[in-house]
Coordinates of C-alpha atoms in Angstrom, one line a residue:
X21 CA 0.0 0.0 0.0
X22 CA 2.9 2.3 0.4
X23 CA 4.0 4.0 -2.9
X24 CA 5.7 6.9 -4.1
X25 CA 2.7 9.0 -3.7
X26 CA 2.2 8.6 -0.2
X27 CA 4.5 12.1 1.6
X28 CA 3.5 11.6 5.0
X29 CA 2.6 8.6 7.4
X30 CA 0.8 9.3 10.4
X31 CA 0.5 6.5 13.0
X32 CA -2.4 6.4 15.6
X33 CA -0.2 4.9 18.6
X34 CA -2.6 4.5 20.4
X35 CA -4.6 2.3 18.2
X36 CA -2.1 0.2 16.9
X37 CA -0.8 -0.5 20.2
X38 CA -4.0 -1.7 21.2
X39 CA -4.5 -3.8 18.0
X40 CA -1.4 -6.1 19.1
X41 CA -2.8 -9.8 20.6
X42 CA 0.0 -10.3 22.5
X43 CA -0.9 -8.1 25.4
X44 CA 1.8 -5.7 24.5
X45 CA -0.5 -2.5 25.5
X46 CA -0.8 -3.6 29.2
X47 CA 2.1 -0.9 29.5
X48 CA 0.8 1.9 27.2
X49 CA 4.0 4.6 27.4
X50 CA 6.5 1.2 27.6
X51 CA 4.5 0.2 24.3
X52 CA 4.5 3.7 22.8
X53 CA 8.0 3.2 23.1
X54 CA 8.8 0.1 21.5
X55 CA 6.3 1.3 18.4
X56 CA 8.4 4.2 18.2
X57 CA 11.6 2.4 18.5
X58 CA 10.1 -0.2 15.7
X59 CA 8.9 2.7 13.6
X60 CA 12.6 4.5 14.1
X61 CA 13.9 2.0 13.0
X62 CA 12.0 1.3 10.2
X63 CA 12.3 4.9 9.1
X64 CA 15.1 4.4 6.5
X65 CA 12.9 2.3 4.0
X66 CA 9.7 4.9 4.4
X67 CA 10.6 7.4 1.6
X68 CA 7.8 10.0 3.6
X69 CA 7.4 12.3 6.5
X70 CA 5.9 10.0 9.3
X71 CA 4.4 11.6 12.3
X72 CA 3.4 9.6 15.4
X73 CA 0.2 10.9 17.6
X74 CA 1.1 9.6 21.0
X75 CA -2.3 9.9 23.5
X76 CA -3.2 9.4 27.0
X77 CA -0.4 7.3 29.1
X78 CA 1.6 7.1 25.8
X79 CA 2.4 11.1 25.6
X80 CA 5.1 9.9 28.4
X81 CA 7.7 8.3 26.2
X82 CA 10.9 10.7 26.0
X83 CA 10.9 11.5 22.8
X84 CA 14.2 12.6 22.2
X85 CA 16.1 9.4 21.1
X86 CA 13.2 9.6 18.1
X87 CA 14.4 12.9 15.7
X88 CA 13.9 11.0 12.7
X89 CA 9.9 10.5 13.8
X90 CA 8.3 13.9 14.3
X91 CA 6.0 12.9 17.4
X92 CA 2.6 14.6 18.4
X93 CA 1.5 14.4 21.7
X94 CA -2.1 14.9 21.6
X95 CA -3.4 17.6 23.8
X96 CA -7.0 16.2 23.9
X97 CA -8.8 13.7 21.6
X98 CA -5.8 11.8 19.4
X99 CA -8.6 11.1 16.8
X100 CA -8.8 15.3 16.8
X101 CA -5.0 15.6 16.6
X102 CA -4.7 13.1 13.6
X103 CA -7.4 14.8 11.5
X104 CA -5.8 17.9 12.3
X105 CA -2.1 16.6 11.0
X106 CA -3.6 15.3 8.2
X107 CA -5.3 18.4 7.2
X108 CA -2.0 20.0 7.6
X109 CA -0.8 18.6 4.4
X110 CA -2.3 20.9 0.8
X111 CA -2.6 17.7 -0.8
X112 CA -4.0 15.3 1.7
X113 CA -4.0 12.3 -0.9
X114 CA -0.7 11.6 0.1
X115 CA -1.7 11.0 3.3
X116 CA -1.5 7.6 4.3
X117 CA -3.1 7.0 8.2
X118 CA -2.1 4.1 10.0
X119 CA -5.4 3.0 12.2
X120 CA -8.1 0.6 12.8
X121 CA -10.6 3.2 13.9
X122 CA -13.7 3.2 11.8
X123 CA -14.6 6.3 12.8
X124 CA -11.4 8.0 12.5
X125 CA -11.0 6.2 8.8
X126 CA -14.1 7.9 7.8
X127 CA -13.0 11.1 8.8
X128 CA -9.6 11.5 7.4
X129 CA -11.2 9.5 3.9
X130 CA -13.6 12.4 3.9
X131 CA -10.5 14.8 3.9
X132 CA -9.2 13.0 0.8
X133 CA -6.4 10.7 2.6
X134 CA -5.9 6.9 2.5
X135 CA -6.0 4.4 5.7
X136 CA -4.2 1.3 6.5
X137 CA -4.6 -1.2 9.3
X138 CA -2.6 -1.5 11.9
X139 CA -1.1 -4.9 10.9
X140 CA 0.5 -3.2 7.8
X141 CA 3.1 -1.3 9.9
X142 CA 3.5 -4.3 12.3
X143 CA 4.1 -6.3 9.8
X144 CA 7.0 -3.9 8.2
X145 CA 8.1 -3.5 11.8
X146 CA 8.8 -7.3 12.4
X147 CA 10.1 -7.7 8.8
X148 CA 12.6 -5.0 9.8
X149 CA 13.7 -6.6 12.8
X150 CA 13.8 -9.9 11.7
X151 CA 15.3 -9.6 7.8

């Protein structure tokens, strides 16, 4: 799904956290953290901006060790804050939003940008760590 047209990735952390099985979002900001160390590290094979809304618990993680993420902490809803980053962009069909929130798909689709599951970028993630 990721292709030359997409310019910026932004990642509902919150949401793909809690789409993991294995329990992983039991500790939301120690979760946060390994998403963004996954997503970090990934980075290099993204040829986009990718921005991470980090919400709740999650907001947290020390940020610092992450430059080449830019990293949104949401100051109230992180549904709010991800339709507002995406609406950042002039031409929002090179958006590409990471989530499995119906609600939130339908409102950044109505702004022109594409979704994506949260298994697509865990799935990058573990290919990156385990090549």
């Amino acid at each position: 799904m990721m292709d030359d047209s997409v310019r910026m990735l932004v990642v509902d952390a919150a949401n793909v956290v809690g789409s993991r099985p294995d329990g992983w979002w039991r500790d939301r900001a120690g979760a946060a953290h390994r998403l963004l160390t996954g997503v970090a590290a990934l980075r290099a094979q993204l040829p986009c901006e990718v921005v991470v809304v980090l919400e709740g618990a999650a907001k947290a993680v020390d940020d610092n060790t992450f430059r080449n993420l830019r990293v949104v902490r949401a100051a109230g809803s992180g549904d709010d804050t991800i339709v507002a980053v995406t609406a950042e962009r002039d031409d929002r069909t090179q958006v590409l939003v990471v989530t499995a929130d119906r609600g939130l798909r339908t409102r950044v689709e109505a702004l022109g940008a594409r979704t994506t599951g949260p298994r697509w970028l865990l799935d990058r993630i573990d290919s990156a760590r385990n090549p």
